[in-house]
GROMACS .gro file of C-alpha atoms in nm:
model
  329
    1UNK     CA    1  14.849   8.003   9.739
    2UNK     CA    2  14.911   8.377   9.726
    3UNK     CA    3  14.706   8.413   9.405
    4UNK     CA    4  14.419   8.215   9.559
    5UNK     CA    5  14.409   8.442   9.864
    6UNK     CA    6  14.413   8.740   9.633
    7UNK     CA    7  14.110   8.611   9.441
    8UNK     CA    8  13.931   8.527   9.766
    9UNK     CA    9  13.988   8.885   9.883
   10UNK     CA   10  13.849   9.022   9.556
   11UNK     CA   11  13.546   8.789   9.576
   12UNK     CA   12  13.487   8.887   9.940
   13UNK     CA   13  13.499   9.254   9.847
   14UNK     CA   14  13.243   9.197   9.568
   15UNK     CA   15  13.012   9.032   9.823
   16UNK     CA   16  13.048   9.330  10.057
   17UNK     CA   17  12.962   9.575   9.779
   18UNK     CA   18  12.660   9.366   9.675
   19UNK     CA   19  12.530   9.357  10.033
   20UNK     CA   20  12.575   9.731  10.077
   21UNK     CA   21  12.393   9.804   9.750
   22UNK     CA   22  12.082   9.597   9.833
   23UNK     CA   23  12.072   9.705  10.198
   24UNK     CA   24  12.061  10.069  10.090
   25UNK     CA   25  11.776  10.013   9.841
   26UNK     CA   26  11.518  10.194  10.060
   27UNK     CA   27  11.742  10.503  10.053
   28UNK     CA   28  11.849  10.500   9.689
   29UNK     CA   29  11.834  10.846   9.530
   30UNK     CA   30  11.554  10.900   9.279
   31UNK     CA   31  11.779  10.924   8.976
   32UNK     CA   32  11.654  10.817   8.633
   33UNK     CA   33  11.970  10.621   8.563
   34UNK     CA   34  11.896  10.400   8.866
   35UNK     CA   35  11.536  10.309   8.776
   36UNK     CA   36  11.605   9.991   8.577
   37UNK     CA   37  11.877   9.858   8.814
   38UNK     CA   38  11.641   9.929   9.105
   39UNK     CA   39  11.358   9.728   8.946
   40UNK     CA   40  11.593   9.438   8.874
   41UNK     CA   41  11.715   9.425   9.236
   42UNK     CA   42  11.367   9.469   9.383
   43UNK     CA   43  11.176   9.222   9.168
   44UNK     CA   44  11.447   8.974   9.068
   45UNK     CA   45  11.535   8.645   9.245
   46UNK     CA   46  11.669   8.767   9.579
   47UNK     CA   47  11.816   8.432   9.676
   48UNK     CA   48  12.098   8.500   9.428
   49UNK     CA   49  12.273   8.717   9.689
   50UNK     CA   50  12.276   8.431   9.939
   51UNK     CA   51  12.404   8.206   9.661
   52UNK     CA   52  12.685   8.455   9.604
   53UNK     CA   53  12.780   8.477   9.973
   54UNK     CA   54  12.756   8.112  10.080
   55UNK     CA   55  13.060   7.973   9.888
   56UNK     CA   56  13.291   8.174  10.116
   57UNK     CA   57  13.227   7.906  10.381
   58UNK     CA   58  13.435   7.660  10.179
   59UNK     CA   59  13.747   7.879  10.207
   60UNK     CA   60  13.691   7.974  10.570
   61UNK     CA   61  14.041   7.875  10.681
   62UNK     CA   62  14.193   8.111  10.426
   63UNK     CA   63  13.999   8.416  10.543
   64UNK     CA   64  14.165   8.686  10.747
   65UNK     CA   65  14.050   8.765  11.100
   66UNK     CA   66  13.863   9.072  10.976
   67UNK     CA   67  13.693   8.876  10.699
   68UNK     CA   68  13.577   8.612  10.948
   69UNK     CA   69  13.431   8.888  11.164
   70UNK     CA   70  13.250   9.049  10.870
   71UNK     CA   71  13.115   8.728  10.714
   72UNK     CA   72  12.821   8.683  10.959
   73UNK     CA   73  12.709   9.032  10.861
   74UNK     CA   74  12.703   8.926  10.496
   75UNK     CA   75  12.481   8.629  10.584
   76UNK     CA   76  12.255   8.857  10.788
   77UNK     CA   77  12.237   9.101  10.500
   78UNK     CA   78  12.143   8.818  10.262
   79UNK     CA   79  11.850   8.710  10.480
   80UNK     CA   80  11.741   9.071  10.521
   81UNK     CA   81  11.738   9.106  10.142
   82UNK     CA   82  11.530   8.789  10.124
   83UNK     CA   83  11.273   8.984  10.329
   84UNK     CA   84  11.283   8.756  10.633
   85UNK     CA   85  11.063   8.911  10.902
   86UNK     CA   86  11.087   8.906  11.279
   87UNK     CA   87  10.818   9.066  11.499
   88UNK     CA   88  10.902   9.414  11.625
   89UNK     CA   89  10.937   9.421  12.004
   90UNK     CA   90  10.798   9.774  12.039
   91UNK     CA   91  10.466   9.647  11.902
   92UNK     CA   92  10.386   9.460  12.223
   93UNK     CA   93  10.390   9.784  12.420
   94UNK     CA   94  10.164   9.979  12.182
   95UNK     CA   95   9.814   9.868  12.285
   96UNK     CA   96   9.707  10.181  12.475
   97UNK     CA   97   9.386  10.366  12.383
   98UNK     CA   98   9.244  10.100  12.147
   99UNK     CA   99   8.908   9.929  12.140
  100UNK     CA  100   8.856   9.563  12.229
  101UNK     CA  101   8.668   9.498  11.904
  102UNK     CA  102   8.879   9.332  11.637
  103UNK     CA  103   8.858   9.411  11.268
  104UNK     CA  104   8.965   9.137  11.028
  105UNK     CA  105   9.079   9.281  10.694
  106UNK     CA  106   9.178   9.062  10.398
  107UNK     CA  107   9.338   9.178  10.072
  108UNK     CA  108   9.366   8.957   9.764
  109UNK     CA  109   9.467   9.025   9.404
  110UNK     CA  110   9.287   8.753   9.207
  111UNK     CA  111   9.400   8.854   8.858
  112UNK     CA  112   9.649   8.570   8.820
  113UNK     CA  113   9.431   8.266   8.878
  114UNK     CA  114   9.199   8.327   9.172
  115UNK     CA  115   8.857   8.170   9.123
  116UNK     CA  116   8.504   8.237   9.239
  117UNK     CA  117   8.499   7.902   9.419
  118UNK     CA  118   8.819   7.975   9.615
  119UNK     CA  119   8.693   8.319   9.713
  120UNK     CA  120   8.368   8.173   9.840
  121UNK     CA  121   8.565   7.929  10.057
  122UNK     CA  122   8.788   8.214  10.175
  123UNK     CA  123   8.490   8.416  10.291
  124UNK     CA  124   8.328   8.112  10.451
  125UNK     CA  125   8.637   7.992  10.640
  126UNK     CA  126   8.812   8.317  10.737
  127UNK     CA  127   8.497   8.528  10.777
  128UNK     CA  128   8.666   8.862  10.711
  129UNK     CA  129   8.497   9.176  10.831
  130UNK     CA  130   8.624   9.353  10.520
  131UNK     CA  131   8.750   9.183  10.204
  132UNK     CA  132   8.934   9.392   9.944
  133UNK     CA  133   8.995   9.251   9.597
  134UNK     CA  134   9.210   9.374   9.311
  135UNK     CA  135   9.187   9.272   8.943
  136UNK     CA  136   8.843   9.128   9.021
  137UNK     CA  137   8.656   9.238   8.709
  138UNK     CA  138   8.518   8.885   8.652
  139UNK     CA  139   8.394   8.827   9.006
  140UNK     CA  140   8.022   8.833   9.084
  141UNK     CA  141   7.992   8.951   9.443
  142UNK     CA  142   7.627   8.849   9.460
  143UNK     CA  143   7.731   8.484   9.425
  144UNK     CA  144   8.026   8.523   9.659
  145UNK     CA  145   7.888   8.685   9.970
  146UNK     CA  146   7.645   8.578  10.242
  147UNK     CA  147   7.340   8.796  10.309
  148UNK     CA  148   7.509   8.985  10.592
  149UNK     CA  149   7.771   9.140  10.361
  150UNK     CA  150   7.747   9.446  10.138
  151UNK     CA  151   7.980   9.512   9.849
  152UNK     CA  152   8.063   9.681   9.521
  153UNK     CA  153   8.318   9.664   9.240
  154UNK     CA  154   8.470   9.954   9.050
  155UNK     CA  155   8.712   9.887   8.766
  156UNK     CA  156   8.835   9.561   8.921
  157UNK     CA  157   8.862   9.704   9.274
  158UNK     CA  158   8.604   9.530   9.495
  159UNK     CA  159   8.499   9.565   9.855
  160UNK     CA  160   8.291   9.320  10.057
  161UNK     CA  161   8.206   9.438  10.407
  162UNK     CA  162   8.000   9.329  10.707
  163UNK     CA  163   7.953   9.696  10.789
  164UNK     CA  164   7.790   9.974  10.586
  165UNK     CA  165   8.027  10.190  10.389
  166UNK     CA  166   8.032  10.506  10.185
  167UNK     CA  167   8.263  10.545   9.887
  168UNK     CA  168   8.414  10.892   9.913
  169UNK     CA  169   8.608  10.902   9.587
  170UNK     CA  170   8.810  10.708   9.331
  171UNK     CA  171   9.131  10.778   9.140
  172UNK     CA  172   9.185  10.668   8.781
  173UNK     CA  173   9.483  10.644   8.551
  174UNK     CA  174   9.311  10.875   8.305
  175UNK     CA  175   9.482  11.149   8.505
  176UNK     CA  176   9.809  11.057   8.334
  177UNK     CA  177   9.692  10.902   8.008
  178UNK     CA  178   9.611  10.550   8.130
  179UNK     CA  179   9.288  10.361   8.189
  180UNK     CA  180   9.106  10.204   8.481
  181UNK     CA  181   9.099  10.290   8.852
  182UNK     CA  182   9.395  10.247   9.084
  183UNK     CA  183   9.234  10.354   9.412
  184UNK     CA  184   8.894  10.357   9.580
  185UNK     CA  185   8.841  10.533   9.914
  186UNK     CA  186   8.578  10.451  10.175
  187UNK     CA  187   8.437  10.545  10.512
  188UNK     CA  188   8.321  10.230  10.693
  189UNK     CA  189   8.088  10.241  10.992
  190UNK     CA  190   8.234   9.976  11.225
  191UNK     CA  191   8.114   9.905  11.581
  192UNK     CA  192   8.426  10.089  11.705
  193UNK     CA  193   8.367  10.398  11.493
  194UNK     CA  194   8.448  10.524  11.147
  195UNK     CA  195   8.731  10.358  10.956
  196UNK     CA  196   8.893  10.535  10.660
  197UNK     CA  197   9.006  10.279  10.406
  198UNK     CA  198   9.175  10.277  10.066
  199UNK     CA  199   9.173   9.981   9.827
  200UNK     CA  200   9.455  10.027   9.579
  201UNK     CA  201   9.625   9.862   9.283
  202UNK     CA  202   9.927  10.065   9.176
  203UNK     CA  203  10.117  10.072   8.848
  204UNK     CA  204  10.331   9.766   8.779
  205UNK     CA  205  10.689   9.779   8.642
  206UNK     CA  206  10.634   9.440   8.475
  207UNK     CA  207  10.685   9.576   8.121
  208UNK     CA  208  11.022   9.724   8.216
  209UNK     CA  209  11.131   9.394   8.371
  210UNK     CA  210  11.020   9.199   8.064
  211UNK     CA  211  11.232   9.434   7.855
  212UNK     CA  212  11.534   9.352   8.072
  213UNK     CA  213  11.468   8.978   8.035
  214UNK     CA  214  11.464   9.013   7.657
  215UNK     CA  215  11.763   9.251   7.665
  216UNK     CA  216  11.565   9.553   7.552
  217UNK     CA  217  11.644   9.844   7.781
  218UNK     CA  218  11.395  10.125   7.716
  219UNK     CA  219  11.506  10.400   7.953
  220UNK     CA  220  11.239  10.647   7.838
  221UNK     CA  221  10.962  10.393   7.903
  222UNK     CA  222  11.110  10.307   8.243
  223UNK     CA  223  11.111  10.674   8.339
  224UNK     CA  224  10.745  10.706   8.235
  225UNK     CA  225  10.647  10.406   8.449
  226UNK     CA  226  10.837  10.544   8.747
  227UNK     CA  227  10.674  10.884   8.698
  228UNK     CA  228  10.327  10.724   8.696
  229UNK     CA  229  10.403  10.523   9.011
  230UNK     CA  230  10.532  10.836   9.186
  231UNK     CA  231  10.218  11.026   9.086
  232UNK     CA  232   9.991  10.750   9.220
  233UNK     CA  233  10.161  10.721   9.559
  234UNK     CA  234  10.172  11.100   9.595
  235UNK     CA  235   9.793  11.118   9.553
  236UNK     CA  236   9.736  10.835   9.799
  237UNK     CA  237   9.979  10.994  10.042
  238UNK     CA  238   9.782  11.319  10.029
  239UNK     CA  239   9.466  11.125  10.118
  240UNK     CA  240   9.645  10.944  10.404
  241UNK     CA  241   9.781  11.274  10.538
  242UNK     CA  242   9.424  11.406  10.561
  243UNK     CA  243   9.310  11.090  10.743
  244UNK     CA  244   9.552  11.045  11.029
  245UNK     CA  245   9.332  10.839  11.261
  246UNK     CA  246   9.192  10.487  11.214
  247UNK     CA  247   9.310  10.472  10.854
  248UNK     CA  248   9.407  10.165  10.654
  249UNK     CA  249   9.557  10.136  10.305
  250UNK     CA  250   9.521   9.789  10.157
  251UNK     CA  251   9.599   9.624   9.828
  252UNK     CA  252   9.852   9.544   9.560
  253UNK     CA  253  10.112   9.818   9.579
  254UNK     CA  254  10.339   9.653   9.320
  255UNK     CA  255  10.617   9.770   9.551
  256UNK     CA  256  10.830   9.568   9.792
  257UNK     CA  257  10.871   9.715  10.137
  258UNK     CA  258  11.233   9.808  10.067
  259UNK     CA  259  11.164  10.018   9.757
  260UNK     CA  260  11.273  10.380   9.800
  261UNK     CA  261  10.941  10.508   9.664
  262UNK     CA  262  10.750  10.297   9.917
  263UNK     CA  263  10.964  10.411  10.212
  264UNK     CA  264  10.946  10.776  10.116
  265UNK     CA  265  10.570  10.775  10.067
  266UNK     CA  266  10.442  10.554  10.350
  267UNK     CA  267  10.698  10.587  10.628
  268UNK     CA  268  10.437  10.740  10.862
  269UNK     CA  269  10.227  10.423  10.845
  270UNK     CA  270  10.289  10.077  10.990
  271UNK     CA  271  10.322   9.779  10.755
  272UNK     CA  272  10.139   9.486  10.917
  273UNK     CA  273  10.379   9.217  10.793
  274UNK     CA  274  10.687   9.413  10.893
  275UNK     CA  275  10.544   9.476  11.240
  276UNK     CA  276  10.432   9.125  11.332
  277UNK     CA  277  10.527   8.894  11.046
  278UNK     CA  278  10.758   8.600  11.098
  279UNK     CA  279  10.963   8.425  10.832
  280UNK     CA  280  10.900   8.468  10.461
  281UNK     CA  281  10.570   8.629  10.367
  282UNK     CA  282  10.587   8.664   9.990
  283UNK     CA  283  10.251   8.756   9.838
  284UNK     CA  284  10.340   8.739   9.467
  285UNK     CA  285  10.503   8.438   9.299
  286UNK     CA  286  10.669   8.353   8.972
  287UNK     CA  287  10.776   8.003   8.877
  288UNK     CA  288  11.104   8.031   9.071
  289UNK     CA  289  11.087   8.313   9.327
  290UNK     CA  290  10.851   8.535   9.522
  291UNK     CA  291  10.827   8.893   9.644
  292UNK     CA  292  10.609   9.080   9.894
  293UNK     CA  293  10.422   9.353   9.706
  294UNK     CA  294  10.078   9.333   9.873
  295UNK     CA  295  10.049   9.528  10.197
  296UNK     CA  296   9.817   9.629  10.477
  297UNK     CA  297   9.925   9.969  10.609
  298UNK     CA  298   9.764  10.131  10.911
  299UNK     CA  299   9.800  10.450  11.113
  300UNK     CA  300  10.006  10.429  11.436
  301UNK     CA  301   9.701  10.492  11.655
  302UNK     CA  302   9.568  10.145  11.566
  303UNK     CA  303   9.689   9.816  11.712
  304UNK     CA  304   9.782   9.504  11.514
  305UNK     CA  305   9.655   9.181  11.670
  306UNK     CA  306   9.774   8.938  11.402
  307UNK     CA  307   9.884   8.914  11.040
  308UNK     CA  308   9.904   8.618  10.803
  309UNK     CA  309   9.969   8.540  10.438
  310UNK     CA  310   9.764   8.243  10.320
  311UNK     CA  311   9.963   8.020  10.088
  312UNK     CA  312   9.700   7.760  10.007
  313UNK     CA  313   9.519   7.922   9.714
  314UNK     CA  314   9.597   7.907   9.345
  315UNK     CA  315   9.711   8.208   9.147
  316UNK     CA  316  10.022   8.424   9.143
  317UNK     CA  317   9.908   8.633   9.442
  318UNK     CA  318   9.820   8.511   9.789
  319UNK     CA  319   9.565   8.662  10.030
  320UNK     CA  320   9.696   8.881  10.310
  321UNK     CA  321   9.501   8.911  10.637
  322UNK     CA  322   9.548   9.161  10.918
  323UNK     CA  323   9.346   9.174  11.240
  324UNK     CA  324   9.339   9.526  11.382
  325UNK     CA  325   9.195   9.718  11.674
  326UNK     CA  326   9.090  10.077  11.618
  327UNK     CA  327   9.177  10.367  11.844
  328UNK     CA  328   8.903  10.499  12.069
  329UNK     CA  329   8.719  10.794  11.922
   0.00000   0.00000   0.00000
């Protein structure tokens, strides 16, 4: 009996350490040695932590008083790591100085199975004011949109808008030896005034994760990927800093909300799902788990009316919709 209690104590301690490690992910230091472990924890199956913590229930009677008091925190930590959202209460008191007009923005990465037919139904049923697509090099916007929309595609980044827009600039990976565009910036003339908008598709750590799966740990390559991702978000952050009113950044960030790079770069913006999402809102799926890497970020002067992830379409990504009200200009 003594040995069993000893092993239970050790197991309980391991669970505590695991919960602390994942809870502190947004504040991990930017050390090269932590890049691969960070990617594994961010993009791996997060339900494994809950699977680690749950068996303690079966030895409940053998836990100490302190362990029984701590255990609910471990469960809470596990659900937090699963990215379970609850609406933020402060949001309901933040509607001052905004217009009554609503702006429906939809983001969708269609590279993993989205079809022209599904997109046409999406536009018809949801009627977005602005639709942003990523990995959409094979989409023909002329066959997708009604006559009252205008649109364009640049290197797989597409915009379809009810309102006239001006593209102000683009950013490409040629800046650091890559190819294609990762950001397109626009000014959109909405009925409530000018909206500054960025459609982005940031660098993916997929190759690093595949190396881990096949037990090939290329630290130099991982550092290069992390450097590219840092460079991309720094450039987008500079743009966002210069556009501090009625600004939205939309797209496939390839970053969960609890990644340290995401928190450090976009902490001045509100994440629509984190503000008003409820439950699990994964936007990217594998065959056995999901993760939320698509985001709609907006400046604090705007007001979020609603947010929703649509889970009815095919493909490995799901569309993300946010309904916003702009601040009065």
